[in-house]
Backbone as XML, in Angstrom:
<?xml version="1.0"?>
<chain id="A" units="angstrom">
  <residue number="1" name="MET">
    <atom name="N" x="-28.030" y="45.161" z="3.152"/>
    <atom name="CA" x="-27.712" y="43.759" z="2.945"/>
    <atom name="C" x="-26.532" y="43.379" z="3.833"/>
  </residue>
  <residue number="2" name="GLU">
    <atom name="N" x="-26.652" y="42.248" z="4.466"/>
    <atom name="CA" x="-25.546" y="41.680" z="5.237"/>
    <atom name="C" x="-24.893" y="40.612" z="4.370"/>
  </residue>
  <residue number="3" name="TYR">
    <atom name="N" x="-23.586" y="40.757" z="4.143"/>
    <atom name="CA" x="-22.878" y="39.763" z="3.342"/>
    <atom name="C" x="-22.723" y="38.478" z="4.143"/>
  </residue>
  <residue number="4" name="ILE">
    <atom name="N" x="-23.103" y="37.367" z="3.542"/>
    <atom name="CA" x="-22.999" y="36.062" z="4.190"/>
    <atom name="C" x="-22.075" y="35.192" z="3.331"/>
  </residue>
  <residue number="5" name="PRO">
    <atom name="N" x="-20.829" y="34.995" z="3.780"/>
    <atom name="CA" x="-19.882" y="34.203" z="2.990"/>
    <atom name="C" x="-20.379" y="32.776" z="2.770"/>
  </residue>
  <residue number="6" name="ALA">
    <atom name="N" x="-20.017" y="32.219" z="1.649"/>
    <atom name="CA" x="-20.408" y="30.841" z="1.316"/>
    <atom name="C" x="-19.350" y="29.876" z="1.835"/>
  </residue>
  <residue number="7" name="ASP">
    <atom name="N" x="-19.176" y="29.881" z="3.148"/>
    <atom name="CA" x="-18.159" y="29.031" z="3.764"/>
    <atom name="C" x="-18.587" y="27.577" z="3.841"/>
  </residue>
  <residue number="8" name="THR">
    <atom name="N" x="-19.855" y="27.355" z="3.902"/>
    <atom name="CA" x="-20.348" y="25.990" z="4.056"/>
    <atom name="C" x="-21.568" y="25.770" z="3.167"/>
  </residue>
  <residue number="9" name="VAL">
    <atom name="N" x="-21.755" y="24.546" z="2.781"/>
    <atom name="CA" x="-22.917" y="24.229" z="1.947"/>
    <atom name="C" x="-23.695" y="23.057" z="2.537"/>
  </residue>
  <residue number="10" name="THR">
    <atom name="N" x="-23.779" y="23.014" z="3.861"/>
    <atom name="CA" x="-24.557" y="21.948" z="4.487"/>
    <atom name="C" x="-26.037" y="22.309" z="4.460"/>
  </residue>
  <residue number="11" name="ARG">
    <atom name="N" x="-26.852" y="21.322" z="4.272"/>
    <atom name="CA" x="-28.303" y="21.512" z="4.177"/>
    <atom name="C" x="-28.855" y="22.216" z="5.419"/>
  </residue>
  <residue number="12" name="GLN">
    <atom name="N" x="-28.400" y="21.804" z="6.595"/>
    <atom name="CA" x="-28.884" y="22.371" z="7.856"/>
    <atom name="C" x="-28.610" y="23.879" z="7.929"/>
  </residue>
  <residue number="13" name="GLU">
    <atom name="N" x="-27.381" y="24.278" z="7.634"/>
    <atom name="CA" x="-27.038" y="25.701" z="7.708"/>
    <atom name="C" x="-27.780" y="26.515" z="6.650"/>
  </residue>
  <residue number="14" name="ILE">
    <atom name="N" x="-27.935" y="25.946" z="5.476"/>
    <atom name="CA" x="-28.659" y="26.648" z="4.415"/>
    <atom name="C" x="-30.121" y="26.824" z="4.801"/>
  </residue>
  <residue number="15" name="ASP">
    <atom name="N" x="-30.733" y="25.790" z="5.350"/>
    <atom name="CA" x="-32.126" y="25.900" z="5.800"/>
    <atom name="C" x="-32.269" y="26.977" z="6.866"/>
  </residue>
  <residue number="16" name="ASN">
    <atom name="N" x="-31.326" y="27.024" z="7.802"/>
    <atom name="CA" x="-31.361" y="28.060" z="8.838"/>
    <atom name="C" x="-31.267" y="29.455" z="8.226"/>
  </residue>
  <residue number="17" name="LEU">
    <atom name="N" x="-30.358" y="29.629" z="7.283"/>
    <atom name="CA" x="-30.217" y="30.928" z="6.623"/>
    <atom name="C" x="-31.463" y="31.284" z="5.817"/>
  </residue>
  <residue number="18" name="MET">
    <atom name="N" x="-32.050" y="30.298" z="5.165"/>
    <atom name="CA" x="-33.255" y="30.551" z="4.376"/>
    <atom name="C" x="-34.402" y="31.031" z="5.260"/>
  </residue>
  <residue number="19" name="ASN">
    <atom name="N" x="-34.459" y="30.552" z="6.484"/>
    <atom name="CA" x="-35.518" y="30.956" z="7.405"/>
    <atom name="C" x="-35.300" y="32.345" z="7.980"/>
  </residue>
  <residue number="20" name="VAL">
    <atom name="N" x="-34.053" y="32.761" z="8.097"/>
    <atom name="CA" x="-33.748" y="34.010" z="8.787"/>
    <atom name="C" x="-33.275" y="35.117" z="7.840"/>
  </residue>
  <residue number="21" name="LYS">
    <atom name="N" x="-32.430" y="34.758" z="6.878"/>
    <atom name="CA" x="-31.798" y="35.768" z="6.021"/>
    <atom name="C" x="-31.762" y="35.318" z="4.562"/>
  </residue>
  <residue number="22" name="GLU">
    <atom name="N" x="-32.898" y="34.920" z="4.058"/>
    <atom name="CA" x="-32.969" y="34.372" z="2.701"/>
    <atom name="C" x="-32.424" y="35.338" z="1.649"/>
  </residue>
  <residue number="23" name="MET">
    <atom name="N" x="-32.887" y="36.570" z="1.661"/>
    <atom name="CA" x="-32.453" y="37.531" z="0.638"/>
    <atom name="C" x="-30.981" y="37.886" z="0.784"/>
  </residue>
  <residue number="24" name="ASP">
    <atom name="N" x="-30.509" y="38.040" z="2.011"/>
    <atom name="CA" x="-29.093" y="38.337" z="2.226"/>
    <atom name="C" x="-28.217" y="37.209" z="1.688"/>
  </residue>
  <residue number="25" name="MET">
    <atom name="N" x="-28.608" y="35.973" z="1.942"/>
    <atom name="CA" x="-27.841" y="34.835" z="1.461"/>
    <atom name="C" x="-27.853" y="34.781" z="-0.070"/>
  </residue>
  <residue number="26" name="THR">
    <atom name="N" x="-29.027" y="34.933" z="-0.656"/>
    <atom name="CA" x="-29.147" y="34.880" z="-2.113"/>
    <atom name="C" x="-28.341" y="35.989" z="-2.771"/>
  </residue>
  <residue number="27" name="GLN">
    <atom name="N" x="-28.465" y="37.202" z="-2.266"/>
    <atom name="CA" x="-27.715" y="38.321" z="-2.828"/>
    <atom name="C" x="-26.216" y="38.145" z="-2.622"/>
  </residue>
  <residue number="28" name="SER">
    <atom name="N" x="-25.819" y="37.627" z="-1.478"/>
    <atom name="CA" x="-24.401" y="37.379" z="-1.208"/>
    <atom name="C" x="-23.837" y="36.364" z="-2.196"/>
  </residue>
  <residue number="29" name="ASP">
    <atom name="N" x="-24.593" y="35.315" z="-2.464"/>
    <atom name="CA" x="-24.149" y="34.305" z="-3.419"/>
    <atom name="C" x="-23.994" y="34.902" z="-4.812"/>
  </residue>
  <residue number="30" name="MET">
    <atom name="N" x="-24.954" y="35.707" z="-5.218"/>
    <atom name="CA" x="-24.897" y="36.327" z="-6.542"/>
    <atom name="C" x="-23.701" y="37.270" z="-6.658"/>
  </residue>
  <residue number="31" name="VAL">
    <atom name="N" x="-23.463" y="38.055" z="-5.623"/>
    <atom name="CA" x="-22.320" y="38.977" z="-5.612"/>
    <atom name="C" x="-21.012" y="38.194" z="-5.682"/>
  </residue>
  <residue number="32" name="THR">
    <atom name="N" x="-20.948" y="37.086" z="-4.971"/>
    <atom name="CA" x="-19.714" y="36.297" z="-4.915"/>
    <atom name="C" x="-19.355" y="35.704" z="-6.268"/>
  </residue>
  <residue number="33" name="TYR">
    <atom name="N" x="-20.296" y="35.015" z="-6.905"/>
    <atom name="CA" x="-19.928" y="34.417" z="-8.188"/>
    <atom name="C" x="-19.776" y="35.466" z="-9.282"/>
  </residue>
  <residue number="34" name="ALA">
    <atom name="N" x="-20.523" y="36.548" z="-9.210"/>
    <atom name="CA" x="-20.350" y="37.628" z="-10.190"/>
    <atom name="C" x="-18.970" y="38.261" z="-10.064"/>
  </residue>
  <residue number="35" name="THR">
    <atom name="N" x="-18.503" y="38.432" z="-8.840"/>
    <atom name="CA" x="-17.179" y="39.009" z="-8.608"/>
    <atom name="C" x="-16.085" y="38.091" z="-9.141"/>
  </residue>
  <residue number="36" name="ALA">
    <atom name="N" x="-16.242" y="36.792" z="-8.950"/>
    <atom name="CA" x="-15.245" y="35.844" z="-9.453"/>
    <atom name="C" x="-15.156" y="35.906" z="-10.976"/>
  </residue>
  <residue number="37" name="PHE">
    <atom name="N" x="-16.303" y="35.904" z="-11.648"/>
    <atom name="CA" x="-16.283" y="35.978" z="-13.110"/>
    <atom name="C" x="-15.779" y="37.337" z="-13.598"/>
  </residue>
  <residue number="38" name="ALA">
    <atom name="N" x="-16.089" y="38.393" z="-12.877"/>
    <atom name="CA" x="-15.585" y="39.720" z="-13.247"/>
    <atom name="C" x="-14.070" y="39.766" z="-13.108"/>
  </residue>
  <residue number="39" name="GLN">
    <atom name="N" x="-13.541" y="39.173" z="-12.046"/>
    <atom name="CA" x="-12.091" y="39.154" z="-11.855"/>
    <atom name="C" x="-11.411" y="38.400" z="-12.997"/>
  </residue>
  <residue number="40" name="ILE">
    <atom name="N" x="-11.989" y="37.295" z="-13.418"/>
    <atom name="CA" x="-11.434" y="36.544" z="-14.551"/>
    <atom name="C" x="-11.465" y="37.401" z="-15.811"/>
  </residue>
  <residue number="41" name="LYS">
    <atom name="N" x="-12.581" y="38.044" z="-16.045"/>
    <atom name="CA" x="-12.742" y="38.862" z="-17.254"/>
    <atom name="C" x="-11.763" y="40.035" z="-17.269"/>
  </residue>
  <residue number="42" name="LEU">
    <atom name="N" x="-11.577" y="40.677" z="-16.115"/>
    <atom name="CA" x="-10.744" y="41.881" z="-16.050"/>
    <atom name="C" x="-9.255" y="41.594" z="-15.936"/>
  </residue>
  <residue number="43" name="THR">
    <atom name="N" x="-8.890" y="40.525" z="-15.246"/>
    <atom name="CA" x="-7.468" y="40.283" z="-14.975"/>
    <atom name="C" x="-6.927" y="39.013" z="-15.616"/>
  </residue>
  <residue number="44" name="GLY">
    <atom name="N" x="-7.816" y="38.149" z="-16.075"/>
    <atom name="CA" x="-7.375" y="36.887" z="-16.653"/>
    <atom name="C" x="-7.032" y="35.835" z="-15.616"/>
  </residue>
  <residue number="45" name="LYS">
    <atom name="N" x="-7.327" y="36.118" z="-14.359"/>
    <atom name="CA" x="-7.070" y="35.151" z="-13.292"/>
    <atom name="C" x="-8.099" y="35.340" z="-12.195"/>
  </residue>
  <residue number="46" name="VAL">
    <atom name="N" x="-8.136" y="34.377" z="-11.275"/>
    <atom name="CA" x="-9.085" y="34.458" z="-10.163"/>
    <atom name="C" x="-8.372" y="34.028" z="-8.888"/>
  </residue>
  <residue number="47" name="ASP">
    <atom name="N" x="-8.602" y="34.758" z="-7.828"/>
    <atom name="CA" x="-8.059" y="34.440" z="-6.520"/>
    <atom name="C" x="-8.584" y="33.076" z="-6.072"/>
  </residue>
  <residue number="48" name="LYS">
    <atom name="N" x="-7.704" y="32.254" z="-5.507"/>
    <atom name="CA" x="-8.084" y="30.888" z="-5.115"/>
    <atom name="C" x="-9.251" y="30.884" z="-4.126"/>
  </residue>
  <residue number="49" name="GLN">
    <atom name="N" x="-9.188" y="31.730" z="-3.116"/>
    <atom name="CA" x="-10.256" y="31.763" z="-2.109"/>
    <atom name="C" x="-11.572" y="32.247" z="-2.723"/>
  </residue>
  <residue number="50" name="LEU">
    <atom name="N" x="-11.506" y="33.253" z="-3.595"/>
    <atom name="CA" x="-12.713" y="33.747" z="-4.254"/>
    <atom name="C" x="-13.319" y="32.661" z="-5.135"/>
  </residue>
  <residue number="51" name="LYS">
    <atom name="N" x="-12.480" y="31.926" z="-5.831"/>
    <atom name="CA" x="-12.952" y="30.827" z="-6.681"/>
    <atom name="C" x="-13.704" y="29.787" z="-5.847"/>
  </residue>
  <residue number="52" name="GLU">
    <atom name="N" x="-13.132" y="29.403" z="-4.713"/>
    <atom name="CA" x="-13.784" y="28.426" z="-3.836"/>
    <atom name="C" x="-15.107" y="28.961" z="-3.301"/>
  </residue>
  <residue number="53" name="GLN">
    <atom name="N" x="-15.117" y="30.233" z="-2.907"/>
    <atom name="CA" x="-16.342" y="30.847" z="-2.396"/>
    <atom name="C" x="-17.414" y="30.901" z="-3.486"/>
  </residue>
  <residue number="54" name="ALA">
    <atom name="N" x="-17.003" y="31.211" z="-4.713"/>
    <atom name="CA" x="-17.960" y="31.295" z="-5.823"/>
    <atom name="C" x="-18.576" y="29.929" z="-6.126"/>
  </residue>
  <residue number="55" name="ILE">
    <atom name="N" x="-17.752" y="28.895" z="-6.123"/>
    <atom name="CA" x="-18.267" y="27.541" z="-6.353"/>
    <atom name="C" x="-19.227" y="27.154" z="-5.232"/>
  </residue>
  <residue number="56" name="ASN">
    <atom name="N" x="-18.846" y="27.449" z="-3.997"/>
    <atom name="CA" x="-19.739" y="27.175" z="-2.861"/>
    <atom name="C" x="-21.040" y="27.959" z="-2.979"/>
  </residue>
  <residue number="57" name="ALA">
    <atom name="N" x="-20.949" y="29.213" z="-3.421"/>
    <atom name="CA" x="-22.147" y="30.046" z="-3.566"/>
    <atom name="C" x="-23.111" y="29.437" z="-4.584"/>
  </residue>
  <residue number="58" name="LEU">
    <atom name="N" x="-22.578" y="28.952" z="-5.685"/>
    <atom name="CA" x="-23.422" y="28.323" z="-6.699"/>
    <atom name="C" x="-24.044" y="27.029" z="-6.172"/>
  </residue>
  <residue number="59" name="GLU">
    <atom name="N" x="-23.263" y="26.243" z="-5.462"/>
    <atom name="CA" x="-23.795" y="25.009" z="-4.875"/>
    <atom name="C" x="-24.843" y="25.328" z="-3.812"/>
  </residue>
  <residue number="60" name="ARG">
    <atom name="N" x="-24.599" y="26.385" z="-3.037"/>
    <atom name="CA" x="-25.552" y="26.769" z="-1.993"/>
    <atom name="C" x="-26.885" y="27.193" z="-2.608"/>
  </residue>
  <residue number="61" name="LEU">
    <atom name="N" x="-26.834" y="27.898" z="-3.729"/>
    <atom name="CA" x="-28.073" y="28.279" z="-4.411"/>
    <atom name="C" x="-28.847" y="27.047" z="-4.885"/>
  </residue>
  <residue number="62" name="LYS">
    <atom name="N" x="-28.135" y="26.059" z="-5.420"/>
    <atom name="CA" x="-28.803" y="24.831" z="-5.863"/>
    <atom name="C" x="-29.504" y="24.140" z="-4.701"/>
  </residue>
  <residue number="63" name="ILE">
    <atom name="N" x="-28.824" y="24.083" z="-3.572"/>
    <atom name="CA" x="-29.406" y="23.427" z="-2.397"/>
    <atom name="C" x="-30.577" y="24.241" z="-1.862"/>
  </residue>
  <residue number="64" name="ALA">
    <atom name="N" x="-30.388" y="25.547" z="-1.755"/>
    <atom name="CA" x="-31.428" y="26.414" z="-1.188"/>
    <atom name="C" x="-32.715" y="26.360" z="-2.000"/>
  </residue>
  <residue number="65" name="TRP">
    <atom name="N" x="-32.586" y="26.348" z="-3.300"/>
    <atom name="CA" x="-33.772" y="26.366" z="-4.159"/>
    <atom name="C" x="-34.159" y="24.978" z="-4.647"/>
  </residue>
  <residue number="66" name="GLU">
    <atom name="N" x="-33.527" y="23.954" z="-4.046"/>
    <atom name="CA" x="-33.838" y="22.555" z="-4.336"/>
    <atom name="C" x="-33.797" y="22.250" z="-5.831"/>
  </residue>
  <residue number="67" name="ILE">
    <atom name="N" x="-32.716" y="22.673" z="-6.445"/>
    <atom name="CA" x="-32.500" y="22.436" z="-7.869"/>
    <atom name="C" x="-31.672" y="21.163" z="-8.005"/>
  </residue>
  <residue number="68" name="GLU">
    <atom name="N" x="-32.261" y="20.140" z="-8.566"/>
    <atom name="CA" x="-31.549" y="18.869" z="-8.743"/>
    <atom name="C" x="-30.394" y="19.034" z="-9.722"/>
  </residue>
  <residue number="69" name="THR">
    <atom name="N" x="-30.722" y="19.591" z="-10.863"/>
    <atom name="CA" x="-29.695" y="19.800" z="-11.872"/>
    <atom name="C" x="-30.006" y="21.073" z="-12.643"/>
  </residue>
  <residue number="70" name="SER">
    <atom name="N" x="-28.962" y="21.781" z="-12.973"/>
    <atom name="CA" x="-29.101" y="23.002" z="-13.755"/>
    <atom name="C" x="-27.907" y="23.095" z="-14.688"/>
  </residue>
  <residue number="71" name="GLU">
    <atom name="N" x="-28.163" y="23.022" z="-15.973"/>
    <atom name="CA" x="-27.070" y="23.099" z="-16.939"/>
    <atom name="C" x="-26.285" y="24.393" z="-16.778"/>
  </residue>
  <residue number="72" name="MET">
    <atom name="N" x="-26.988" y="25.483" z="-16.515"/>
    <atom name="CA" x="-26.330" y="26.776" z="-16.389"/>
    <atom name="C" x="-25.418" y="26.818" z="-15.159"/>
  </residue>
  <residue number="73" name="ILE">
    <atom name="N" x="-25.941" y="26.412" z="-14.015"/>
    <atom name="CA" x="-25.128" y="26.425" z="-12.796"/>
    <atom name="C" x="-23.983" y="25.423" z="-12.918"/>
  </residue>
  <residue number="74" name="ASP">
    <atom name="N" x="-24.264" y="24.247" z="-13.443"/>
    <atom name="CA" x="-23.215" y="23.242" z="-13.614"/>
    <atom name="C" x="-22.106" y="23.757" z="-14.531"/>
  </residue>
  <residue number="75" name="LYS">
    <atom name="N" x="-22.475" y="24.472" z="-15.578"/>
    <atom name="CA" x="-21.483" y="25.033" z="-16.503"/>
    <atom name="C" x="-20.660" y="26.119" z="-15.813"/>
  </residue>
  <residue number="76" name="MET">
    <atom name="N" x="-21.301" y="26.937" z="-14.995"/>
    <atom name="CA" x="-20.576" y="27.979" z="-14.267"/>
    <atom name="C" x="-19.574" y="27.355" z="-13.293"/>
  </residue>
  <residue number="77" name="VAL">
    <atom name="N" x="-19.990" y="26.309" z="-12.590"/>
    <atom name="CA" x="-19.085" y="25.609" z="-11.665"/>
    <atom name="C" x="-17.933" y="24.980" z="-12.445"/>
  </residue>
  <residue number="78" name="GLU">
    <atom name="N" x="-18.247" y="24.363" z="-13.566"/>
    <atom name="CA" x="-17.215" y="23.749" z="-14.409"/>
    <atom name="C" x="-16.214" y="24.799" z="-14.886"/>
  </residue>
  <residue number="79" name="ASP">
    <atom name="N" x="-16.713" y="25.937" z="-15.346"/>
    <atom name="CA" x="-15.834" y="27.005" z="-15.818"/>
    <atom name="C" x="-14.927" y="27.517" z="-14.703"/>
  </residue>
  <residue number="80" name="LEU">
    <atom name="N" x="-15.492" y="27.746" z="-13.540"/>
    <atom name="CA" x="-14.677" y="28.211" z="-12.410"/>
    <atom name="C" x="-13.662" y="27.147" z="-11.995"/>
  </residue>
  <residue number="81" name="SER">
    <atom name="N" x="-14.087" y="25.909" z="-11.945"/>
    <atom name="CA" x="-13.199" y="24.821" z="-11.522"/>
    <atom name="C" x="-12.026" y="24.639" z="-12.471"/>
  </residue>
  <residue number="82" name="SER">
    <atom name="N" x="-12.254" y="24.872" z="-13.737"/>
    <atom name="CA" x="-11.199" y="24.659" z="-14.729"/>
    <atom name="C" x="-10.197" y="25.808" z="-14.775"/>
  </residue>
  <residue number="83" name="PHE">
    <atom name="N" x="-10.498" y="26.909" z="-14.127"/>
    <atom name="CA" x="-9.603" y="28.057" z="-14.155"/>
    <atom name="C" x="-8.483" y="27.837" z="-13.151"/>
  </residue>
  <residue number="84" name="ALA">
    <atom name="N" x="-7.282" y="27.606" z="-13.651"/>
    <atom name="CA" x="-6.157" y="27.230" z="-12.793"/>
    <atom name="C" x="-5.425" y="28.417" z="-12.185"/>
  </residue>
  <residue number="85" name="LYS">
    <atom name="N" x="-5.516" y="29.569" z="-12.800"/>
    <atom name="CA" x="-4.745" y="30.721" z="-12.303"/>
    <atom name="C" x="-5.346" y="31.299" z="-11.070"/>
  </residue>
</chain>
């Protein structure tokens, strides 16, 4: 697996990644948000950059899979966004 950071969430870049490295992108997104939640669980805080990457990863998944709304993803983004530490 090649890790693909969730630096951007533009439709064009996501479409390009979906055509070339769909599984790498999907797995990278899952690893990113899982790591952010694990860091919160283990340390009680989350690194600012990791938090931003995790939120981007969740948004990128919504765009990639053309999900208009998802209560689960929206709740995960809300939880990450509300974590101030």
